[in-house]
Short mmCIF file of C-alpha atoms in Angstrom, two decimals:
data_model
loop_
_atom_site.label_atom_id
_atom_site.label_comp_id
_atom_site.label_asym_id
_atom_site.label_seq_id
_atom_site.Cartn_x
_atom_site.Cartn_y
_atom_site.Cartn_z
CA MET A 47 -9.16 10.86 30.80
CA ILE A 48 -7.57 9.34 27.68
CA SER A 49 -6.88 5.65 28.01
CA ARG A 50 -3.46 4.13 27.45
CA GLN A 51 -4.71 2.16 24.45
CA LEU A 52 -6.01 5.33 22.77
CA LEU A 53 -2.70 7.09 23.44
CA LEU A 54 -0.83 4.20 21.83
CA THR A 55 -3.12 4.42 18.79
CA TYR A 56 -2.43 8.13 18.41
CA LEU A 57 1.28 7.45 18.85
CA TYR A 58 1.25 4.80 16.09
CA LEU A 59 -0.63 7.19 13.79
CA LEU A 60 1.90 9.93 14.49
CA VAL A 61 4.81 7.55 13.80
CA TYR A 62 3.17 6.46 10.55
CA ILE A 63 2.65 10.08 9.39
CA VAL A 64 6.22 11.06 10.30
CA LEU A 65 7.78 8.00 8.63
CA SER A 66 5.63 8.21 5.51
CA SER A 67 6.35 11.91 5.05
CA GLY A 68 10.00 11.42 5.92
CA VAL A 69 10.58 8.63 3.40
CA ILE A 70 9.01 10.67 0.57
CA LEU A 71 11.01 13.81 1.39
CA TYR A 72 14.19 11.76 1.91
CA ASN A 73 13.80 10.04 -1.48
CA LYS A 74 13.26 13.38 -3.18
CA TRP A 75 16.34 14.84 -1.50
CA VAL A 76 18.53 11.85 -2.46
CA LEU A 77 17.36 11.68 -6.08
CA SER A 78 17.18 15.39 -6.89
CA PRO A 79 20.13 16.78 -8.89
CA LYS A 80 19.82 20.01 -6.89
CA TYR A 81 20.55 18.32 -3.55
CA PHE A 82 22.30 14.98 -2.93
CA ASN A 83 22.38 14.38 -6.70
CA PHE A 84 21.84 10.63 -7.02
CA PRO A 85 19.56 10.59 -10.10
CA LEU A 86 19.31 6.79 -10.25
CA PRO A 87 15.81 5.79 -9.06
CA ILE A 88 16.12 2.13 -10.07
CA THR A 89 19.36 1.79 -8.10
CA LEU A 90 17.78 3.40 -5.05
CA THR A 91 14.78 1.06 -5.29
CA MET A 92 17.08 -1.96 -5.61
CA ILE A 93 18.93 -0.85 -2.48
CA HIS A 94 15.60 -0.74 -0.62
CA MET A 95 14.56 -4.18 -1.90
CA GLY A 96 17.96 -5.75 -1.19
CA PHE A 97 18.07 -4.34 2.35
CA SER A 98 14.46 -5.36 3.11
CA GLY A 99 15.00 -8.87 1.75
CA LEU A 100 18.18 -9.28 3.82
CA VAL A 101 16.49 -8.12 7.03
CA ALA A 102 13.54 -10.45 6.39
CA PHE A 103 15.90 -13.38 5.73
CA LEU A 104 17.76 -12.77 9.02
CA LEU A 105 14.51 -12.46 11.00
CA ILE A 106 13.05 -15.66 9.55
CA ARG A 107 16.01 -17.98 8.93
CA VAL A 108 18.58 -16.84 11.51
CA PHE A 109 16.72 -15.33 14.48
CA LYS A 110 13.50 -17.36 13.94
CA VAL A 111 11.26 -14.40 14.85
CA VAL A 112 8.48 -15.72 12.61
CA SER A 113 8.05 -18.90 10.61
CA PRO A 114 7.85 -18.89 6.80
CA VAL A 115 4.49 -19.76 5.29
CA LYS A 116 3.95 -22.91 3.25
CA MET A 117 4.92 -21.61 -0.17
CA THR A 118 4.70 -24.02 -3.11
CA PHE A 119 6.40 -23.38 -6.44
CA GLU A 120 2.99 -23.03 -8.11
CA ILE A 121 1.86 -20.30 -5.67
CA TYR A 122 5.19 -18.51 -5.97
CA ALA A 123 5.16 -18.60 -9.78
CA THR A 124 1.49 -17.69 -10.24
CA CYS A 125 1.04 -15.27 -7.32
CA VAL A 126 4.25 -13.85 -5.88
CA VAL A 127 6.02 -13.31 -9.22
CA PRO A 128 3.33 -11.15 -10.90
CA ILE A 129 2.67 -9.22 -7.67
CA SER A 130 6.41 -8.56 -7.31
CA ALA A 131 6.63 -7.42 -10.93
CA PHE A 132 3.94 -4.76 -10.52
CA PHE A 133 5.28 -3.78 -7.09
CA ALA A 134 8.75 -3.22 -8.56
CA SER A 135 7.23 -1.27 -11.46
CA SER A 136 5.22 1.01 -9.17
CA LEU A 137 8.32 1.82 -7.09
CA TRP A 138 10.47 2.36 -10.18
CA PHE A 139 8.02 4.73 -11.89
CA GLY A 140 7.10 6.50 -8.66
CA ASN A 141 10.73 7.18 -7.70
CA THR A 142 11.57 8.30 -11.25
CA ALA A 143 8.84 10.95 -11.05
CA TYR A 144 10.85 12.73 -8.31
CA LEU A 145 13.39 13.69 -10.95
CA PHE A 146 10.85 15.71 -12.95
CA ILE A 147 8.04 17.02 -10.71
CA SER A 148 7.69 18.37 -7.19
CA VAL A 149 6.67 16.40 -4.10
CA ALA A 150 3.56 18.57 -3.71
CA PHE A 151 2.35 17.83 -7.24
CA ILE A 152 3.13 14.12 -6.81
CA GLN A 153 0.90 14.02 -3.72
CA MET A 154 -1.87 15.72 -5.68
CA LEU A 155 -1.58 13.15 -8.45
CA LYS A 156 -1.76 10.35 -5.87
CA ALA A 157 -5.38 11.34 -5.29
CA LEU A 158 -5.97 9.26 -8.44
CA MET A 159 -5.16 6.09 -6.48
CA PRO A 160 -8.81 5.20 -5.67
CA VAL A 161 -9.73 5.80 -9.32
CA ALA A 162 -6.97 3.48 -10.55
CA THR A 163 -7.78 0.81 -7.94
CA PHE A 164 -11.49 0.91 -8.76
CA LEU A 165 -10.88 0.67 -12.52
CA MET A 166 -8.43 -2.23 -12.11
CA ALA A 167 -10.86 -4.01 -9.78
CA VAL A 168 -13.67 -3.65 -12.34
CA VAL A 169 -11.42 -4.91 -15.14
CA CYS A 170 -10.30 -7.90 -13.05
CA GLY A 171 -13.88 -8.65 -11.99
CA THR A 172 -13.42 -8.11 -8.24
CA ASP A 173 -15.71 -5.06 -8.14
CA LYS A 174 -18.81 -3.91 -9.96
CA LEU A 175 -19.31 -0.62 -11.78
CA LYS A 176 -21.65 1.31 -9.44
CA CYS A 177 -23.14 4.68 -10.29
CA ASP A 178 -22.32 6.42 -6.97
CA ILE A 179 -18.69 5.30 -6.95
CA PHE A 180 -18.32 6.15 -10.66
CA VAL A 181 -19.52 9.72 -9.97
CA ASN A 182 -16.91 9.98 -7.19
CA MET A 183 -14.23 8.79 -9.58
CA ILE A 184 -15.21 11.52 -12.04
CA LEU A 185 -15.04 14.10 -9.23
CA VAL A 186 -11.56 12.94 -8.19
CA SER A 187 -10.33 12.96 -11.80
CA PHE A 188 -11.81 16.44 -12.37
CA GLY A 189 -10.01 17.76 -9.29
CA VAL A 190 -6.67 16.26 -10.40
CA VAL A 191 -7.10 17.81 -13.87
CA ILE A 192 -7.68 21.26 -12.32
CA SER A 193 -4.68 20.77 -10.02
CA SER A 194 -2.51 19.75 -12.99
CA TYR A 195 -3.68 22.78 -14.98
CA GLY A 196 -2.63 25.02 -12.10
CA GLU A 197 0.85 23.45 -11.81
CA ILE A 198 3.48 26.04 -12.76
CA HIS A 199 6.30 23.54 -13.37
CA PHE A 200 4.16 20.96 -15.15
CA ASN A 201 6.25 18.21 -16.75
CA VAL A 202 4.65 15.65 -19.07
CA VAL A 203 7.34 12.99 -18.56
CA GLY A 204 7.18 13.18 -14.76
CA THR A 205 3.37 13.13 -14.78
CA VAL A 206 3.30 10.07 -17.06
CA TYR A 207 5.80 8.27 -14.82
CA GLN A 208 3.75 9.02 -11.68
CA VAL A 209 0.37 8.07 -13.19
CA THR A 210 1.87 4.85 -14.62
CA GLY A 211 3.25 4.03 -11.17
CA ILE A 212 -0.17 4.65 -9.63
CA PHE A 213 -1.88 2.23 -12.03
CA ALA A 214 0.88 -0.36 -11.51
CA GLU A 215 0.35 -0.13 -7.75
CA ALA A 216 -3.44 -0.37 -8.21
CA LEU A 217 -3.03 -3.53 -10.29
CA ARG A 218 -0.67 -4.92 -7.65
CA LEU A 219 -3.29 -4.33 -4.94
CA VAL A 220 -6.02 -6.02 -6.97
CA LEU A 221 -3.75 -8.97 -7.82
CA THR A 222 -2.91 -9.33 -4.14
CA GLN A 223 -6.61 -9.65 -3.38
CA VAL A 224 -7.34 -11.98 -6.30
CA LEU A 225 -4.28 -14.23 -6.18
CA LEU A 226 -3.05 -14.39 -2.59
CA GLN A 227 -6.14 -13.87 -0.45
CA LYS A 228 -8.36 -16.19 -2.51
CA LYS A 229 -5.78 -18.91 -2.00
CA GLY A 230 -6.00 -18.31 1.75
CA LEU A 231 -2.37 -17.14 1.97
CA THR A 232 -1.86 -14.40 4.57
CA LEU A 233 1.53 -12.69 4.68
CA ASN A 234 2.66 -10.46 7.52
CA PRO A 235 5.21 -7.69 6.78
CA ILE A 236 8.25 -9.92 7.43
CA THR A 237 7.09 -12.82 5.24
CA SER A 238 5.93 -10.32 2.60
CA LEU A 239 9.42 -8.86 2.43
CA TYR A 240 10.97 -12.33 2.52
CA TYR A 241 9.13 -13.50 -0.60
CA ILE A 242 8.42 -10.31 -2.55
CA ALA A 243 11.53 -8.13 -2.03
CA PRO A 244 14.08 -10.54 -3.63
CA CYS A 245 11.76 -11.17 -6.57
CA SER A 246 11.27 -7.41 -7.06
CA PHE A 247 15.05 -6.96 -6.92
CA VAL A 248 15.45 -9.46 -9.77
CA PHE A 249 12.80 -7.70 -11.87
CA LEU A 250 14.54 -4.35 -11.37
CA PHE A 251 17.92 -5.76 -12.42
CA VAL A 252 17.05 -5.81 -16.14
CA PRO A 253 16.03 -2.11 -16.45
CA TRP A 254 18.93 -1.18 -14.16
CA TYR A 255 21.43 -3.00 -16.39
CA LEU A 256 20.04 -1.37 -19.53
CA LEU A 257 19.33 2.14 -18.27
CA GLU A 258 21.42 3.02 -15.22
CA LYS A 259 24.51 0.82 -15.26
CA PRO A 260 26.00 2.59 -18.33
CA GLU A 261 25.37 5.97 -16.68
CA MET A 262 27.07 4.86 -13.47
CA GLU A 263 30.17 3.85 -15.44
CA VAL A 264 30.63 7.20 -17.21
CA SER A 265 29.49 9.67 -14.53
CA GLN A 266 30.90 10.21 -11.07
CA ILE A 267 28.14 9.18 -8.70
CA GLN A 268 28.71 9.80 -4.99
CA PHE A 269 27.83 6.88 -2.74
CA ASN A 270 27.41 7.60 0.96
CA LEU A 271 26.87 4.39 2.93
CA TRP A 272 25.18 6.14 5.86
CA ILE A 273 22.75 8.02 3.59
CA PHE A 274 21.59 4.89 1.78
CA PHE A 275 21.48 2.77 4.93
CA SER A 276 19.32 5.29 6.80
CA ASN A 277 17.10 5.76 3.72
CA ALA A 278 16.49 2.02 3.37
CA LEU A 279 15.93 1.69 7.13
CA CYS A 280 13.25 4.40 7.04
CA ALA A 281 11.49 2.64 4.15
CA LEU A 282 11.55 -0.65 6.09
CA ALA A 283 10.25 1.03 9.26
CA LEU A 284 7.39 2.59 7.27
CA ASN A 285 6.23 -0.83 6.12
CA PHE A 286 6.14 -2.09 9.70
CA SER A 287 4.43 1.07 11.02
CA ILE A 288 1.57 0.65 8.54
CA PHE A 289 0.96 -2.85 9.88
CA LEU A 290 0.96 -1.56 13.47
CA VAL A 291 -1.58 1.15 12.61
CA LEU A 292 -3.81 -1.31 10.75
CA GLY A 293 -3.68 -3.67 13.72
CA ARG A 294 -4.66 -0.89 16.14
CA THR A 295 -7.24 0.93 14.02
CA GLY A 296 -8.13 -0.19 10.49
CA ALA A 297 -7.87 0.71 6.83
CA VAL A 298 -10.39 3.58 7.06
CA THR A 299 -8.43 5.29 9.86
CA ILE A 300 -5.15 4.95 8.01
CA ARG A 301 -6.78 6.48 4.93
CA VAL A 302 -7.91 9.47 6.99
CA ALA A 303 -4.39 9.72 8.43
CA GLY A 304 -3.10 9.51 4.86
CA VAL A 305 -5.17 12.55 3.87
CA LEU A 306 -3.78 14.50 6.84
CA LYS A 307 -0.28 13.34 5.92
CA ASP A 308 -0.72 14.57 2.34
CA TRP A 309 -1.61 18.08 3.45
CA ILE A 310 1.32 18.16 5.90
CA LEU A 311 3.65 16.81 3.22
CA ILE A 312 2.54 19.40 0.66
CA ALA A 313 3.19 22.21 3.17
CA LEU A 314 6.56 20.77 4.27
CA SER A 315 7.77 20.20 0.72
CA THR A 316 7.33 23.89 -0.15
CA ILE A 317 9.50 24.79 2.85
CA ILE A 318 12.23 22.16 2.35
CA PHE A 319 12.29 22.48 -1.44
CA PRO A 320 11.80 26.19 -2.25
CA GLU A 321 11.46 25.49 -5.98
CA SER A 322 8.09 23.84 -5.23
CA THR A 323 5.43 26.47 -5.82
CA ILE A 324 1.76 25.93 -4.99
CA THR A 325 -0.91 27.95 -6.80
CA LYS A 326 -4.55 28.58 -5.91
CA LEU A 327 -5.64 26.24 -8.71
CA ASN A 328 -3.44 23.51 -7.20
CA ILE A 329 -5.18 23.84 -3.85
CA ILE A 330 -8.71 24.11 -5.32
CA GLY A 331 -8.18 21.10 -7.59
CA TYR A 332 -6.67 19.00 -4.81
CA ALA A 333 -9.50 19.96 -2.42
CA ILE A 334 -12.07 18.81 -5.01
CA ALA A 335 -10.18 15.55 -5.54
CA LEU A 336 -9.98 14.95 -1.78
CA CYS A 337 -13.75 15.43 -1.46
CA GLY A 338 -14.15 12.60 -3.96
CA VAL A 339 -11.60 10.45 -2.12
CA VAL A 340 -13.36 10.99 1.23
CA MET A 341 -16.73 10.09 -0.29
CA TYR A 342 -15.17 7.01 -1.90
CA ASN A 343 -13.76 5.85 1.44
CA TYR A 344 -17.16 6.46 3.08
CA LEU A 345 -18.99 4.42 0.43
CA LYS A 346 -16.50 1.54 0.66
CA ALA A 347 -16.74 1.53 4.46
CA LYS A 348 -20.54 1.56 4.19
CA ASP A 349 -20.44 -1.40 1.79
CA ALA A 350 -18.11 -3.27 4.15
CA ARG A 351 -20.43 -2.66 7.11
CA SER A 352 -23.50 -3.79 5.16
CA SER A 353 -21.67 -6.94 4.04
CA GLN A 354 -20.63 -7.66 7.63
CA THR A 355 -24.20 -7.09 8.87
CA SER A 356 -25.52 -9.42 6.19
CA ALA A 357 -22.99 -12.10 7.20
CA GLU A 358 -23.86 -11.71 10.89
CA SER A 359 -27.60 -12.00 10.14
CA ILE A 360 -26.95 -15.24 8.25
CA THR A 361 -24.92 -16.49 11.22
CA GLU A 362 -27.66 -15.61 13.72
CA ARG A 363 -30.34 -17.17 11.53
CA ALA A 364 -28.31 -20.34 11.16
CA ALA A 365 -27.71 -20.56 14.91
CA LYS A 366 -31.43 -20.05 15.57
CA ASP A 367 -32.33 -22.78 13.07
CA LEU A 368 -29.87 -25.16 14.69
CA LYS A 369 -31.34 -24.50 18.16
CA THR A 370 -34.88 -25.07 16.84
CA GLU A 371 -33.78 -28.25 15.12
CA LYS A 372 -32.06 -29.47 18.29
CA ARG A 373 -35.18 -28.88 20.41
CA SER A 374 -37.45 -30.63 17.92
CA SER A 375 -35.22 -33.62 17.38
CA ASP A 376 -32.10 -35.05 18.98
CA LEU A 377 -31.35 -37.37 16.08
CA TYR A 378 -28.79 -35.17 14.33
CA VAL A 379 -26.92 -31.98 15.11
CA PRO A 380 -24.23 -30.88 12.58
CA SER A 381 -20.73 -30.61 13.98
CA GLU A 382 -18.56 -27.57 13.46
CA ASP A 383 -16.56 -29.20 10.65
CA SER A 384 -19.60 -30.80 9.01
CA SER A 385 -20.14 -30.07 5.34
CA TYR A 386 -23.71 -29.09 6.21
CA SER A 387 -22.63 -26.38 8.64
CA ILE A 388 -23.27 -22.84 7.42
CA VAL A 389 -21.04 -21.13 9.95
CA GLY A 390 -17.29 -21.54 10.09
CA LYS A 391 -15.30 -22.13 13.26
CA ASN A 392 -14.66 -18.47 13.68
CA GLY A 393 -18.35 -17.75 13.84
CA ARG A 394 -18.52 -16.04 10.48
CA SER A 395 -19.97 -17.10 7.20
CA GLY A 396 -17.50 -19.36 5.49
CA SER A 397 -18.29 -18.01 2.07
CA HIS A 398 -17.85 -14.39 3.05
CA LEU A 399 -14.49 -12.69 2.62
CA ASP A 400 -14.41 -9.18 3.99
CA VAL A 401 -11.46 -7.72 2.16
CA ILE A 402 -10.19 -4.19 2.58
CA VAL A 403 -7.73 -3.04 -0.03
CA ASP A 404 -5.49 -0.41 1.41
CA GLU A 405 -3.63 1.66 -1.09
CA GLU A 406 -1.25 3.01 1.50
CA ALA A 407 0.31 -0.33 2.35
CA PRO A 408 3.30 -1.02 0.12
CA LEU A 409 3.59 -4.77 0.67
CA ILE A 410 0.90 -5.98 3.02
CA PRO A 411 -2.29 -7.51 1.66
CA SER A 412 -4.53 -6.12 4.38
CA SER A 413 -7.84 -7.66 5.33
CA LYS A 414 -10.17 -6.99 8.19
CA GLY A 415 -9.04 -8.82 11.24
CA LEU A 416 -5.51 -9.34 9.96
CA SER A 417 -4.01 -8.32 13.28
CA SER A 418 -5.74 -11.20 15.01
CA ARG A 419 -4.16 -13.74 12.70
CA THR A 420 -0.65 -12.40 12.26
CA LYS A 421 1.11 -10.13 14.73
CA PRO A 422 4.77 -9.53 14.22
CA THR A 423 5.34 -5.84 13.50
#
């Protein structure tokens, strides 16, 4: 008989898949000139950021649901500002791609996310160039190239926008790991929105003023309050659902769910948007790319497990040494906060940081065990 906890996990995964697919299809429907006809991706992104920032402000400052973290001006200027800049860029370029290419092809291009993240991590020095992972990256890239070649309505501008957005998001993920997590700053979804959303809104204001404001003045753009409110609410709910799934399962599970979501989304997009046509080359190329993505996730999970095993062996060896030392002599036993102590208060190696970068999470810097430290959403 399935336990209640397992049922809740499946429910959270289902909610995540539905919300993630729904937000993507909703954005496409709103932006597409053939449907709602609101071809202003920067404006739509600013609406999302403004709404998310307002909700976070109310939850923190008015309703006191969570407390703000200790944020100094130096941390904000050196960490939050650059992360917000790349986050805003990834959303801007990603939403702009909906104007030129289909949802199905966008999902196929998103298979490049591990490639972009790995390359940015190598450039920033947070990862090493390994032969097995490099071969997987070539396999993923080869699959995406085949899929692109098989795309009937291939558009260079839309493809460039989407790939640029992918690399901006990859750099944002790496910067989150390098800047925030190394400073020991952990943000839950509400505090992430509180600090990052307003800053992203400010960054988007300049391109909006130069590119979309003049167009809004000369063309008649329809503005439906309910449409934009529900769209922004879905985007906010998606951010929270990712945190719930990560807390219940982990980054590997959410990646597997992401693969399932992609296939569902590709099938749904061809039904909802009839102009989206999938060819055999599309499917073959995407299947090849997904094989590389699955192998990449397996290798990263294997590395994480080996690192954890290594840390646990150091912990056990240290504890054994301390017991031996205590039996042989009662003159000195290091305290938990002693500078000579190898093991931290949580029982893990103090020098070991087991970080999992999750490309699905839009705002949350996810690390293993995050749910035990911060639990809001």
